[in-house]
Coordinates of C-alpha atoms in Angstrom, one line a residue:
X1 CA 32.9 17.6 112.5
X2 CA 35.0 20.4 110.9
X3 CA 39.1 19.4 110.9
X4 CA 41.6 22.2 110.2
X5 CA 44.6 21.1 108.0
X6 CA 48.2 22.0 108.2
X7 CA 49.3 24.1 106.0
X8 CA 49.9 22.5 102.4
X9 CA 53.4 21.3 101.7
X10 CA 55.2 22.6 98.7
X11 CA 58.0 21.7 96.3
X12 CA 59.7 23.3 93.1
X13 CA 57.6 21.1 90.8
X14 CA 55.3 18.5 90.7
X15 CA 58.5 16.4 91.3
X16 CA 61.0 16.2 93.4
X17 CA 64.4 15.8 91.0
X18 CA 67.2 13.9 92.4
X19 CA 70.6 15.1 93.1
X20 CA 72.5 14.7 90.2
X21 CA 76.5 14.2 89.9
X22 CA 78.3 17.2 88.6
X23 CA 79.5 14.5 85.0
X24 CA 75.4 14.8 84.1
X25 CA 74.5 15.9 81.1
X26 CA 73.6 18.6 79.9
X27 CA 70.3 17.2 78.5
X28 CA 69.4 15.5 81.5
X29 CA 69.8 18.6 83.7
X30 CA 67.2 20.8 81.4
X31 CA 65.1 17.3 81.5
X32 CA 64.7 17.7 85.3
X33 CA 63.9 21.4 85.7
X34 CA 60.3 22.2 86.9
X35 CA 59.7 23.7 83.4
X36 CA 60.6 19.7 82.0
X37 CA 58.6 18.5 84.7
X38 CA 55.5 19.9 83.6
X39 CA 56.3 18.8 80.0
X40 CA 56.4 15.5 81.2
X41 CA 53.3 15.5 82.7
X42 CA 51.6 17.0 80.0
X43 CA 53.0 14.5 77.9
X44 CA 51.6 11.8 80.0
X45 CA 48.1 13.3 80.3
X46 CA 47.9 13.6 76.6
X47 CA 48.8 10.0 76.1
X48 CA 46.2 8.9 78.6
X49 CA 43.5 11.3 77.2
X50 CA 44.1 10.0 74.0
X51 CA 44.0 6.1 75.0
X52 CA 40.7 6.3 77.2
X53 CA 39.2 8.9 74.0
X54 CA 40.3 6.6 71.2
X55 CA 36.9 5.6 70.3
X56 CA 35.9 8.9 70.0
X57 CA 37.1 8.8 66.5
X58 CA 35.3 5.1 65.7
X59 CA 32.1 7.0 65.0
X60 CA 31.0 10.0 63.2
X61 CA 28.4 10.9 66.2
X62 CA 27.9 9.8 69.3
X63 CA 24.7 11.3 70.6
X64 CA 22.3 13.4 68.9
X65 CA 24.1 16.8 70.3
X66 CA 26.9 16.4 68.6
X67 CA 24.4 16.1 65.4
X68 CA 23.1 19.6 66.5
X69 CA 26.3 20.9 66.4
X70 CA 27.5 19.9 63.6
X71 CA 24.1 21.1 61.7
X72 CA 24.2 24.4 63.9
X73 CA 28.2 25.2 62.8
X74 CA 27.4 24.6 58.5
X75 CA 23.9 26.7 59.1
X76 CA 26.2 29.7 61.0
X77 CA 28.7 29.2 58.4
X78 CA 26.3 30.7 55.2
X79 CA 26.1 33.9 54.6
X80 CA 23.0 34.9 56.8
X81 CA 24.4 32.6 59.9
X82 CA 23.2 34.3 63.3
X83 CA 22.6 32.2 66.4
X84 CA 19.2 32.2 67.6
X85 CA 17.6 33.8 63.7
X86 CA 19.3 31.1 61.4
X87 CA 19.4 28.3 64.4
X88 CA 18.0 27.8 67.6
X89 CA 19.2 26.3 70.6
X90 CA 19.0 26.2 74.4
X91 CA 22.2 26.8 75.2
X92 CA 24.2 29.6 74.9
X93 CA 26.2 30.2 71.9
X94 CA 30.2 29.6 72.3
X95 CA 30.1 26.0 71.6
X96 CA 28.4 26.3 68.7
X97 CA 30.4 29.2 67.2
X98 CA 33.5 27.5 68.1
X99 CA 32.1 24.0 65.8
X100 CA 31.8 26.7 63.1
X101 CA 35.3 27.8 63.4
X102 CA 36.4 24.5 63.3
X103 CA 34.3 24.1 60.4
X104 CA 35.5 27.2 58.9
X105 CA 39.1 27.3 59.7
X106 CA 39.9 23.7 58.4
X107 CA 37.0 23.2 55.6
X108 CA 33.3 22.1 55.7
X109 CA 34.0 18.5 54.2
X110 CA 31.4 17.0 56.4
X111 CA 33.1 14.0 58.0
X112 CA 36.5 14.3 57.4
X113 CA 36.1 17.7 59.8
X114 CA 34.3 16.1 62.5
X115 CA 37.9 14.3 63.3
X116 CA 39.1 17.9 64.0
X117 CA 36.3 18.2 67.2
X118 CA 37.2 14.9 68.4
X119 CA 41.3 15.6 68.3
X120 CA 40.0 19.2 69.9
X121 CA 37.9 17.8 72.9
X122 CA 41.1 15.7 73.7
X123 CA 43.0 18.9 74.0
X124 CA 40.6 20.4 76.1
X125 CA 40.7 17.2 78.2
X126 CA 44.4 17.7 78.6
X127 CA 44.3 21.2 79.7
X128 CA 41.2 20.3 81.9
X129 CA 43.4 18.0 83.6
X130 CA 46.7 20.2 83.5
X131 CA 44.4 23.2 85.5
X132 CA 43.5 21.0 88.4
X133 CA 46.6 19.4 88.6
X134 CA 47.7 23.1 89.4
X135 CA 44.7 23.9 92.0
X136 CA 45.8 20.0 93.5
X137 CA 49.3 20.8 93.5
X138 CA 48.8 24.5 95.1
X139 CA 47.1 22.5 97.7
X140 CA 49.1 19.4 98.1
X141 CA 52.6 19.5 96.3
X142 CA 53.8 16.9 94.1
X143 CA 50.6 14.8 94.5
X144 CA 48.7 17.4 92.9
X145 CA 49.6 15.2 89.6
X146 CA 47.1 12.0 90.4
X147 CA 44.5 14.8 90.6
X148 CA 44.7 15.2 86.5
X149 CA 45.1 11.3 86.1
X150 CA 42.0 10.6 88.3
X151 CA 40.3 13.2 86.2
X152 CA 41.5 11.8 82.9
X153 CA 40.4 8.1 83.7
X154 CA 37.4 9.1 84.9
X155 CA 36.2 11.1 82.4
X156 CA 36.0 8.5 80.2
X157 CA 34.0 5.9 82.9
X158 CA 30.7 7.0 81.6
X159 CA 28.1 5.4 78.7
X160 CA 30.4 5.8 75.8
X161 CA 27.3 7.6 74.2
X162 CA 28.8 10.1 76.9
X163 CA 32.0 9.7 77.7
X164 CA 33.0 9.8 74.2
X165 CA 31.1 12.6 72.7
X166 CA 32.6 16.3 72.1
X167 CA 30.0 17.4 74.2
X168 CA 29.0 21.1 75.8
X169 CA 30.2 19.7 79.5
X170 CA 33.8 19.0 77.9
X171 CA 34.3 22.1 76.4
X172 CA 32.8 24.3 79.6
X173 CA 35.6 22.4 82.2
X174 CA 38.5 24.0 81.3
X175 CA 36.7 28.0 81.8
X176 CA 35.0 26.0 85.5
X177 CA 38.4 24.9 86.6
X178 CA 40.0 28.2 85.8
X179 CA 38.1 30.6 87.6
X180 CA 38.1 28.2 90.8
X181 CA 42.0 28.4 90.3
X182 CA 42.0 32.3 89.7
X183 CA 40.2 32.6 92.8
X184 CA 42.4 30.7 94.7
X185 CA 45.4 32.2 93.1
X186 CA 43.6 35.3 95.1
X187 CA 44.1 34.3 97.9
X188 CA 47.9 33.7 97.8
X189 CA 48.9 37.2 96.1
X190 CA 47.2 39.8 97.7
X191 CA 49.1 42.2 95.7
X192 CA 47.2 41.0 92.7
X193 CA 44.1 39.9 94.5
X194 CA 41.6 41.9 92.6
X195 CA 42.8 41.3 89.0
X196 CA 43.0 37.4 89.4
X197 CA 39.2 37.8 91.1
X198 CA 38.1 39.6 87.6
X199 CA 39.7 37.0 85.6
X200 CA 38.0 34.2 87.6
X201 CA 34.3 36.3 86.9
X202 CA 35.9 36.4 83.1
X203 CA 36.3 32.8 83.5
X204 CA 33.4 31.5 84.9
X205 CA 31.4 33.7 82.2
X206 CA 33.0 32.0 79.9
X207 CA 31.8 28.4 81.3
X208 CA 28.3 29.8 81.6
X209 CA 28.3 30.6 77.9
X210 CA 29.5 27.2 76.9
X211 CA 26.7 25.8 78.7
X212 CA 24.3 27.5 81.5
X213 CA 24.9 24.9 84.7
X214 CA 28.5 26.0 84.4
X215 CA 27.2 29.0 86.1
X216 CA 26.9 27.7 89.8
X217 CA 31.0 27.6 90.0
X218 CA 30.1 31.7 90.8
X219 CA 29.7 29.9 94.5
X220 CA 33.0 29.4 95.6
X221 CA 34.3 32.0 93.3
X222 CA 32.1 34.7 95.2
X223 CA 32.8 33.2 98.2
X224 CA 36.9 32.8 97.7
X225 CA 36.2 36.8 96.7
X226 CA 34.5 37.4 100.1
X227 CA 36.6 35.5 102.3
X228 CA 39.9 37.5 100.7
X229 CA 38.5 40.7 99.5
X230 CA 35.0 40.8 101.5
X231 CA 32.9 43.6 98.7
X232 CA 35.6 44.6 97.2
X233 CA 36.0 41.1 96.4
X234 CA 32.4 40.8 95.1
X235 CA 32.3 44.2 93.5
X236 CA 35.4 42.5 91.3
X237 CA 34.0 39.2 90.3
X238 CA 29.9 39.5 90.4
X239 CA 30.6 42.9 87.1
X240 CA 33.4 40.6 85.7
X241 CA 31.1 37.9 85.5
X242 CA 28.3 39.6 84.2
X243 CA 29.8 42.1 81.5
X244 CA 31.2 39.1 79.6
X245 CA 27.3 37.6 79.4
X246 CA 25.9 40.8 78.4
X247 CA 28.3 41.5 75.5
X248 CA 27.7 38.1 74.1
X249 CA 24.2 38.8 74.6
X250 CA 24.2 42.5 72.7
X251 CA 26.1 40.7 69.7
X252 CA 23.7 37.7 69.0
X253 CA 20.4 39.4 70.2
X254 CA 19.6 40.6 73.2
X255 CA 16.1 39.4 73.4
X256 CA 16.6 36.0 71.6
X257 CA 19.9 35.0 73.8
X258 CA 17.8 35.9 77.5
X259 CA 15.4 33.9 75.7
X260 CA 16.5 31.1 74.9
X261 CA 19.2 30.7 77.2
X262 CA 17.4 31.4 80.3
X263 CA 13.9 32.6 80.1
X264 CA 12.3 30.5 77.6
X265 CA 13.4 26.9 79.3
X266 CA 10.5 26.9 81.5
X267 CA 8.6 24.0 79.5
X268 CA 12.0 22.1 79.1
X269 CA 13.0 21.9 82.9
X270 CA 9.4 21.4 83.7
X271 CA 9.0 18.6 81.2
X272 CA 9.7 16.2 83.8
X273 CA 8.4 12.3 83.1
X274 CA 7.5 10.0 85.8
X275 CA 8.8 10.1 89.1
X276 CA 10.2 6.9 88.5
X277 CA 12.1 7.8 85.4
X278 CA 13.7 10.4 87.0
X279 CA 14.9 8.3 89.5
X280 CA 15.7 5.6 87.7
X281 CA 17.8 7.8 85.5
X282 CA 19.8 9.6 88.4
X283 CA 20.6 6.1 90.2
X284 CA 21.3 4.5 87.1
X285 CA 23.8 7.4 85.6
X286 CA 24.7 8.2 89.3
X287 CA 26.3 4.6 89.8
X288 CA 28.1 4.5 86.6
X289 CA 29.3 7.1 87.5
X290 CA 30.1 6.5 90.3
X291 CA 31.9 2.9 90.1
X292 CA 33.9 4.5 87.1
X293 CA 35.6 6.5 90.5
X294 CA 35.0 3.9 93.2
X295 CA 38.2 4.3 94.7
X296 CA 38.2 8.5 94.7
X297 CA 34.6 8.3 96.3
X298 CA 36.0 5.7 98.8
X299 CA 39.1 7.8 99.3
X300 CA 36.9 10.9 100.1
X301 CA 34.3 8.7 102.4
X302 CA 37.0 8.0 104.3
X303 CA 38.9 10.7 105.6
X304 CA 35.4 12.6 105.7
X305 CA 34.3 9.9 108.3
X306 CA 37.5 10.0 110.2
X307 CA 39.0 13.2 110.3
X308 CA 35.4 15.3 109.5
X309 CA 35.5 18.2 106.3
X310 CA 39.0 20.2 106.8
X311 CA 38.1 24.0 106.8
X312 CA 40.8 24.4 103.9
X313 CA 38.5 22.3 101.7
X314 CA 36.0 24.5 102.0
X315 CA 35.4 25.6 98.8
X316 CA 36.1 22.7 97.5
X317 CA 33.1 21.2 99.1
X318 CA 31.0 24.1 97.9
X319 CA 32.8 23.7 93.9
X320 CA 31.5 20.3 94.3
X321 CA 27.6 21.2 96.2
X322 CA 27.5 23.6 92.9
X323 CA 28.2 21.3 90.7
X324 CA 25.3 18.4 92.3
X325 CA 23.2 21.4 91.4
X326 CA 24.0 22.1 87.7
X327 CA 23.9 18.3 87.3
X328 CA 20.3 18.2 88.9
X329 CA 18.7 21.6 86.9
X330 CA 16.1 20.2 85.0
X331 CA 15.9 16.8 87.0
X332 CA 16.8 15.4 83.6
X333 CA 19.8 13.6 84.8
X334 CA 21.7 12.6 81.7
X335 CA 24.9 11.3 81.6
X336 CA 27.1 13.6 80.4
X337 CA 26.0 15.6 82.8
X338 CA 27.9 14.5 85.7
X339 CA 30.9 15.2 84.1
X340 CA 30.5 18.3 85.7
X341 CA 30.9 16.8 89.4
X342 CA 34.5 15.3 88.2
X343 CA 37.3 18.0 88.9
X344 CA 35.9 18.9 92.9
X345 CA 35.5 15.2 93.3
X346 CA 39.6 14.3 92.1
X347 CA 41.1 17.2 94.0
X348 CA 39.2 16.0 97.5
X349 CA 40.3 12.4 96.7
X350 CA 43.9 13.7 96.2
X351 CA 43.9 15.4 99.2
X352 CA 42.2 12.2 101.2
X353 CA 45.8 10.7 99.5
X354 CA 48.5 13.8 100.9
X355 CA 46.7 13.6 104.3
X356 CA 46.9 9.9 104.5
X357 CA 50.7 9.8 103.5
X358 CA 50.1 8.7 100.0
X359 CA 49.4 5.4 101.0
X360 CA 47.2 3.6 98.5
X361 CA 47.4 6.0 95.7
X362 CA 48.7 3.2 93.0
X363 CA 45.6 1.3 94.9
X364 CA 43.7 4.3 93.9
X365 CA 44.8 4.8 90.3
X366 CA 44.8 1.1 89.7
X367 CA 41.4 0.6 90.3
X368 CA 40.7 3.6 88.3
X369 CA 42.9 2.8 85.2
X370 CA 40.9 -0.9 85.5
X371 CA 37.3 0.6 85.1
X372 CA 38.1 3.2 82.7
X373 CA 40.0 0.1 80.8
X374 CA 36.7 -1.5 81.4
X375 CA 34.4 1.6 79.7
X376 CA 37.3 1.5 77.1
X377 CA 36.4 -1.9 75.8
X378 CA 32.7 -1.0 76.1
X379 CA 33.0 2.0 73.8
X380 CA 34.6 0.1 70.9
X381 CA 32.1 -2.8 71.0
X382 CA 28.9 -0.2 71.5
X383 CA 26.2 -1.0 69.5
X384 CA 25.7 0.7 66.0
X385 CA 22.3 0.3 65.1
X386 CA 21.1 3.9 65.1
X387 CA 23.6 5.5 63.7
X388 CA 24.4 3.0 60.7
X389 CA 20.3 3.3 60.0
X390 CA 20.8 7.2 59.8
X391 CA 23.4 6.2 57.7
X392 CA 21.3 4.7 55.3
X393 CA 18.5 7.3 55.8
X394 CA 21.3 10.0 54.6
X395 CA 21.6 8.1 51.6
X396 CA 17.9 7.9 51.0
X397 CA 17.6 11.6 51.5
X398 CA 20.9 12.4 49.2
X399 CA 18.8 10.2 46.5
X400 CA 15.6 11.7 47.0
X401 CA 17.3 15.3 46.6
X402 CA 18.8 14.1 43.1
X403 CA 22.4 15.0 45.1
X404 CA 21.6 19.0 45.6
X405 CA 21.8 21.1 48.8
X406 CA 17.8 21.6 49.7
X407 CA 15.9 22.6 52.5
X408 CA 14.6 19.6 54.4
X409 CA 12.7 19.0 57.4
X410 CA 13.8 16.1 59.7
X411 CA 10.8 15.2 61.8
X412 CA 12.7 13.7 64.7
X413 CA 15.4 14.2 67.9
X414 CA 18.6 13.8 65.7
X415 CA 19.6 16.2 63.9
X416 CA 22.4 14.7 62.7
X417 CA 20.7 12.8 59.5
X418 CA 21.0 16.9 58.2
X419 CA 24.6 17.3 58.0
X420 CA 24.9 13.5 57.3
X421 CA 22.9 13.6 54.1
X422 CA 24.3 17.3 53.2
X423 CA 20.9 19.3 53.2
X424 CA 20.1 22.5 54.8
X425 CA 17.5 22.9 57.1
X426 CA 14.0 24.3 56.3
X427 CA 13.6 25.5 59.9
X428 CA 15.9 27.6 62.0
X429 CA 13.8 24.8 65.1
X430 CA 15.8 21.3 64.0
X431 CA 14.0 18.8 66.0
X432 CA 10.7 17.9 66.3
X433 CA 11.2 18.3 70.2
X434 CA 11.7 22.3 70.0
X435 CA 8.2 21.9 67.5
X436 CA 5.7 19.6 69.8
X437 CA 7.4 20.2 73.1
X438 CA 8.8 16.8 73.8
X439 CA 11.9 16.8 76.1
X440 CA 14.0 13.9 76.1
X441 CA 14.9 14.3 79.5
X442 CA 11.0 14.2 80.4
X443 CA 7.7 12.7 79.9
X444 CA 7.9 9.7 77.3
X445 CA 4.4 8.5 76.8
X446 CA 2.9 12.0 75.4
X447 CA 3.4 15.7 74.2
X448 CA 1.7 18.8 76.2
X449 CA -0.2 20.7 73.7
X450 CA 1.0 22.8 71.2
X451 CA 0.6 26.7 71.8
X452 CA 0.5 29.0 69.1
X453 CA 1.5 32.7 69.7
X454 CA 4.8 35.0 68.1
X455 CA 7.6 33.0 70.1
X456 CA 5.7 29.2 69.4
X457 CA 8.1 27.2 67.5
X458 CA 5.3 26.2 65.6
X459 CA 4.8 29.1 64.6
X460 CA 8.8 30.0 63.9
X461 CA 8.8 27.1 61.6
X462 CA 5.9 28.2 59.6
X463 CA 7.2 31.8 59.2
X464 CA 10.4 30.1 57.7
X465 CA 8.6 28.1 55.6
X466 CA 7.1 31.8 54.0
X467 CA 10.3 33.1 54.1
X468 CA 12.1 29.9 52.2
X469 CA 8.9 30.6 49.3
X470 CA 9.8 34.3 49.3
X471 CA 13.2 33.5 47.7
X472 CA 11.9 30.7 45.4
X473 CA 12.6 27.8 47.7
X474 CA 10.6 25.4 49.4
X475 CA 10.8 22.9 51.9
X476 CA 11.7 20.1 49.2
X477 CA 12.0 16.6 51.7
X478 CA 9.9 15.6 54.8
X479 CA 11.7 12.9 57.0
X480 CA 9.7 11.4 58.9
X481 CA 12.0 10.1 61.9
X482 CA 9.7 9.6 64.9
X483 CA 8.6 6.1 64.4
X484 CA 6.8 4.7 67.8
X485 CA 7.4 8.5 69.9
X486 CA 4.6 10.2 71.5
X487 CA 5.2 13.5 68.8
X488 CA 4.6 10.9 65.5
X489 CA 3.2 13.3 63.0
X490 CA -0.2 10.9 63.1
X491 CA -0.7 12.5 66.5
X492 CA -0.2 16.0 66.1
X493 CA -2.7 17.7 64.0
X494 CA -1.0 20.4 62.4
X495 CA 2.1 18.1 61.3
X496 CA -0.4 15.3 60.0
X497 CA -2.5 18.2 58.2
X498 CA 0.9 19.0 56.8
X499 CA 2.0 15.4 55.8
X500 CA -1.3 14.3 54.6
X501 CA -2.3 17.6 52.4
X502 CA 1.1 19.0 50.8
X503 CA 3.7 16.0 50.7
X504 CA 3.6 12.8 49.0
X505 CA 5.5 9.6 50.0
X506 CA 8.6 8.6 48.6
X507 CA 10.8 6.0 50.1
X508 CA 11.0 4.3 53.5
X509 CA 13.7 3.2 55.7
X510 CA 13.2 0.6 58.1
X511 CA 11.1 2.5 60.3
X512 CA 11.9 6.1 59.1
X513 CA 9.8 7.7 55.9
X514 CA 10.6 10.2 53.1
X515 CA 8.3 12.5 51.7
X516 CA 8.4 14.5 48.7
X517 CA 6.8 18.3 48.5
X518 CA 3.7 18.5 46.2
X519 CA 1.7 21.4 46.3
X520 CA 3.5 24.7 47.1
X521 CA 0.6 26.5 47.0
X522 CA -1.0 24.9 49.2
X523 CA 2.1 24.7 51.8
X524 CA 2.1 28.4 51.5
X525 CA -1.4 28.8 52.5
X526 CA -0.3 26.3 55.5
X527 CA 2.4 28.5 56.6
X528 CA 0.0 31.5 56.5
X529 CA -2.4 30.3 58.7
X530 CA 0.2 28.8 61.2
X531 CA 1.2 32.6 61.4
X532 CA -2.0 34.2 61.6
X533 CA -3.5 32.1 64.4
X534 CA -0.1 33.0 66.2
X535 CA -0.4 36.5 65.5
X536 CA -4.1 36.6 66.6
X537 CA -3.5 37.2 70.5
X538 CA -1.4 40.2 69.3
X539 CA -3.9 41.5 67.0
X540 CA -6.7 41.5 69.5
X541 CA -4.9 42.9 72.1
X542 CA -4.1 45.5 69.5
X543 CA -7.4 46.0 68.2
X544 CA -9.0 46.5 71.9
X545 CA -5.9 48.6 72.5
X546 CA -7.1 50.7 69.3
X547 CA -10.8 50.8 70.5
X548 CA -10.5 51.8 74.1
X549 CA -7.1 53.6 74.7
X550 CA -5.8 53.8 78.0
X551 CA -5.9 56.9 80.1
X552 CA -2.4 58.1 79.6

């Protein structure tokens, strides 16, 4: 059942200022024009953004991504820092260039700077929130402001490990919600239709090279564009989109960026685990999520069932269908991912509000502002075990390394026992998932086998070990961090031939293990061979190239 809607009611602000007698101040009257109103609300969202992210700052790291970006920022930072040749990743580059800006801009001191990220991702909350306030208010006047409140409490009514991290789904919101409201902006001022449609391609690039799910808000941009502009409209915002991609691409590498970012994820996304681990992770994540915005689900639900899908929502519906799709790539299901559902999900429940005569919205934000209350005091008594045992692995390390800067290799999924200790990884590949395979996200009881050819990891890692031995250096420390995983070194052959052969044991950990470098030598002849058998497919394709040339 498709509704139509009456056309949206609008005010000079997001609220209506009283009449005023003529003795009022001065003061007061610049208080209550629109350009104050929007202070004031911007004042509020940063007060509740900062009270649902407090315990952002309890902790150094929250998940291990955070530790990859912090190791990936002080590796771009030294003088041969290029994404994708100094550090690897799957995802595309801006978030990690902007850590190292951070990093940069107000001092490496480890972290001291990490405070600056987790004041930043606040920020970037606030003017998440502020941009769909303005697509809510566009929509629905005045209400438009529960939209960014919704958003704000619910943002933080995930695992803490999730809710709290300055992580790549944060950071991409602001450049989602600004191409959907550039697009809409389109539709409004025809006059300047076709620059606001290249701005919301701009935008949406911009998403996509925070992280590459941010991608699928191109749906109701290209749609907005074709609805308004029809190819004109899509000749604007499919090039605008694009060009963005491909110069980012050009500057870090061509090859490596397509490679990473999209072509070489295949083993990743198909890394999939049991069919009931995946589902117990996307009912799990789904209904925390979920409960965190009961009342904006139930607020949706209901107008949907009595009034059907309004044909003005539109591409709201198909912001949000996107967005069930980015979160499902992979069918990994974390988290942190769902944060990307959030803004379509607000703005429907603020307009379930306008069209139901605002009854129930303090119901609404009650029940919001008690479960992100809830999630609040769950954050601040989250368990520390991990991260106060990398703590104490750090130290080990620091120890071990006679308190110098040297190249290390930390045999586990986070990273961030690296930049917590203060050593520089051996290997541009800075988990030991990128090295044997394993995906987080996917099967837990075993690793696929290890391929060796010129874009194995395996055999990346070995050709930075030659090129670390080159300069004089040498991959000094082994951490062993994968105590009771599938990818223990024990079970990989190379990594035990490694361990076994060319490192010798020098402190444990609880249940993690440094190792000391004892025979360069013989770690260069290691390196060698991991190369050569990698280079073997090329050479005999060369060789038989050689012997029988082709006919042209």
């Amino acid at each position: 059942m498709v509704a139509t809607d009456a056309p949206p009611r609008s005010g000079p602000g997001l609220a209506e200022p009283p009449d005023e007698p003529p003795e009022t101040s001065w003061f007061r009257r610049m208080w209550d024009t629109p350009q104050a109103s929007w202070t004031r609300v911007i004042l509020l969202f940063l007060a509740v953004a900062t009270i649902t992210h407090l315990p952002a700052f309890s902790r150094t790291f929250w998940n291990p991504d955070e530790g990859f970006l912090a190791t990936q920022a002080r590796a771009l930072n030294t003088e041969d820092g290029q994404f994708y040749q100094i550090i690897v990743d799957r995802k595309p580059p801006l978030l990690p260039y902007l850590y190292a800006w951070v990093f940069k801009l107000f001092g490496d001191h480890g972290l001291s700077t990490v405070v600056v990220i987790r004041a930043l991702a606040i920020v970037v909350h606030v003017i998440t929130a502020v941009l769909i306030t303005q697509i809510a208010k566009r929509r629905f006047g005045r209400h438009g402001v529960w939209a960014g409140l919704l958003y704000l409490l619910g943002s933080a009514g995930m695992a803490p490990e999730d809710s709290q991290a300055a992580s790549f789904e944060v950071f991409m919101l602001p450049w989602t919600c600004a191409a959907f409201l550039l697009a809409d902006s389109a539709r409004r001022r025809r006059a300047r239709a076709v620059p606001l449609l290249a701005g919301a391609g701009v935008a949406a690039a911009l998403a996509t090279l925070t992280k590459q799910t941010a991608g699928v808000t191109m749906l109701p941009v290209m749609w907005r564009a074709w609805k308004d502009k029809r190819w004109k409209g899509l000749a604007t915002v499919i090039p605008a989109f694009a060009l963005p991609i491909l110069g980012v691409a050009l500057w870090v590498g061509f090859g490596d960026f397509f490679f990473w970012v999209f072509t070489g994820n295949s083993e990743y996304l198909t890394s999939l685990g049991s069919f009931s681990t995946i589902m117990a992770r996307l009912w799990g994540n789904l209904g925390i999520f979920s409960g965190a915005s009961a009342a904006a689900f139930l607020a949706i639900m209901y107008m949907t069932a009595r009034n059907g899908i309004f044909k003005a929502d539109a591409d709201l519906w198909l912001w949000l269908a996107g967005a069930a799709i980015g979160v499902s790539s992979g069918f990994h299901f974390f988290g942190h991912y769902f944060l990307q559902m959030l803004p379509p999900i607000v703005i429907l429940a603020t307009g379930a509000l306008h069209r139901n005569g605002s009854r129930l919205r303090w119901t609404m934000l009650g029940v919001t502002a008690i479960t992100a209350t809830l999630f609040l005091t769950l954050a601040f008594t989250w368990p520390r075990t991990n991260k106060e045992h990398n703590w104490e692995v750090a130290q080990a390390v620091q120890k071990a390394a006679d308190g110098r800067a040297l190249p290390i290799i930390v045999w586990g999924m986070d990273p961030s026992i690296y930049f917590m200790s203060g050593q520089i990884p051996a290997s541009r590949f800075i988990t030991a998932g990128f090295l044997s395979g394993f995906a987080g996200g996917g099967e837990q009881d075993k690793v696929p086998e290890i391929v060796y050819d010129p874009n194995s990891p395996m055999v990346g890692m070995a050709q930075d070990f030659l090129n670390l031995l080159r300069k004089g250096q040498a991959p000094k420390l082994f951490v062993d961090d994968s105590w009771g995983k599938p990818y223990q070194p024990k079970d990989i052959a190379v990594i035990d031939d490694l361990l076994t052969n060319y490192y010798t044991f020098v402190r444990g950990v609880d249940h993690t293990f440094v190792y000391e470098l004892k025979d360069r030598d013989g770690l260069r002849v290691w390196a060698q061979t991991i190369v050569d058998k990698g280079m073997q497919d090329v050479w005999n394709k060369n060789q038989w190239d050689f012997i029988n040339p082709g006919d042209d």
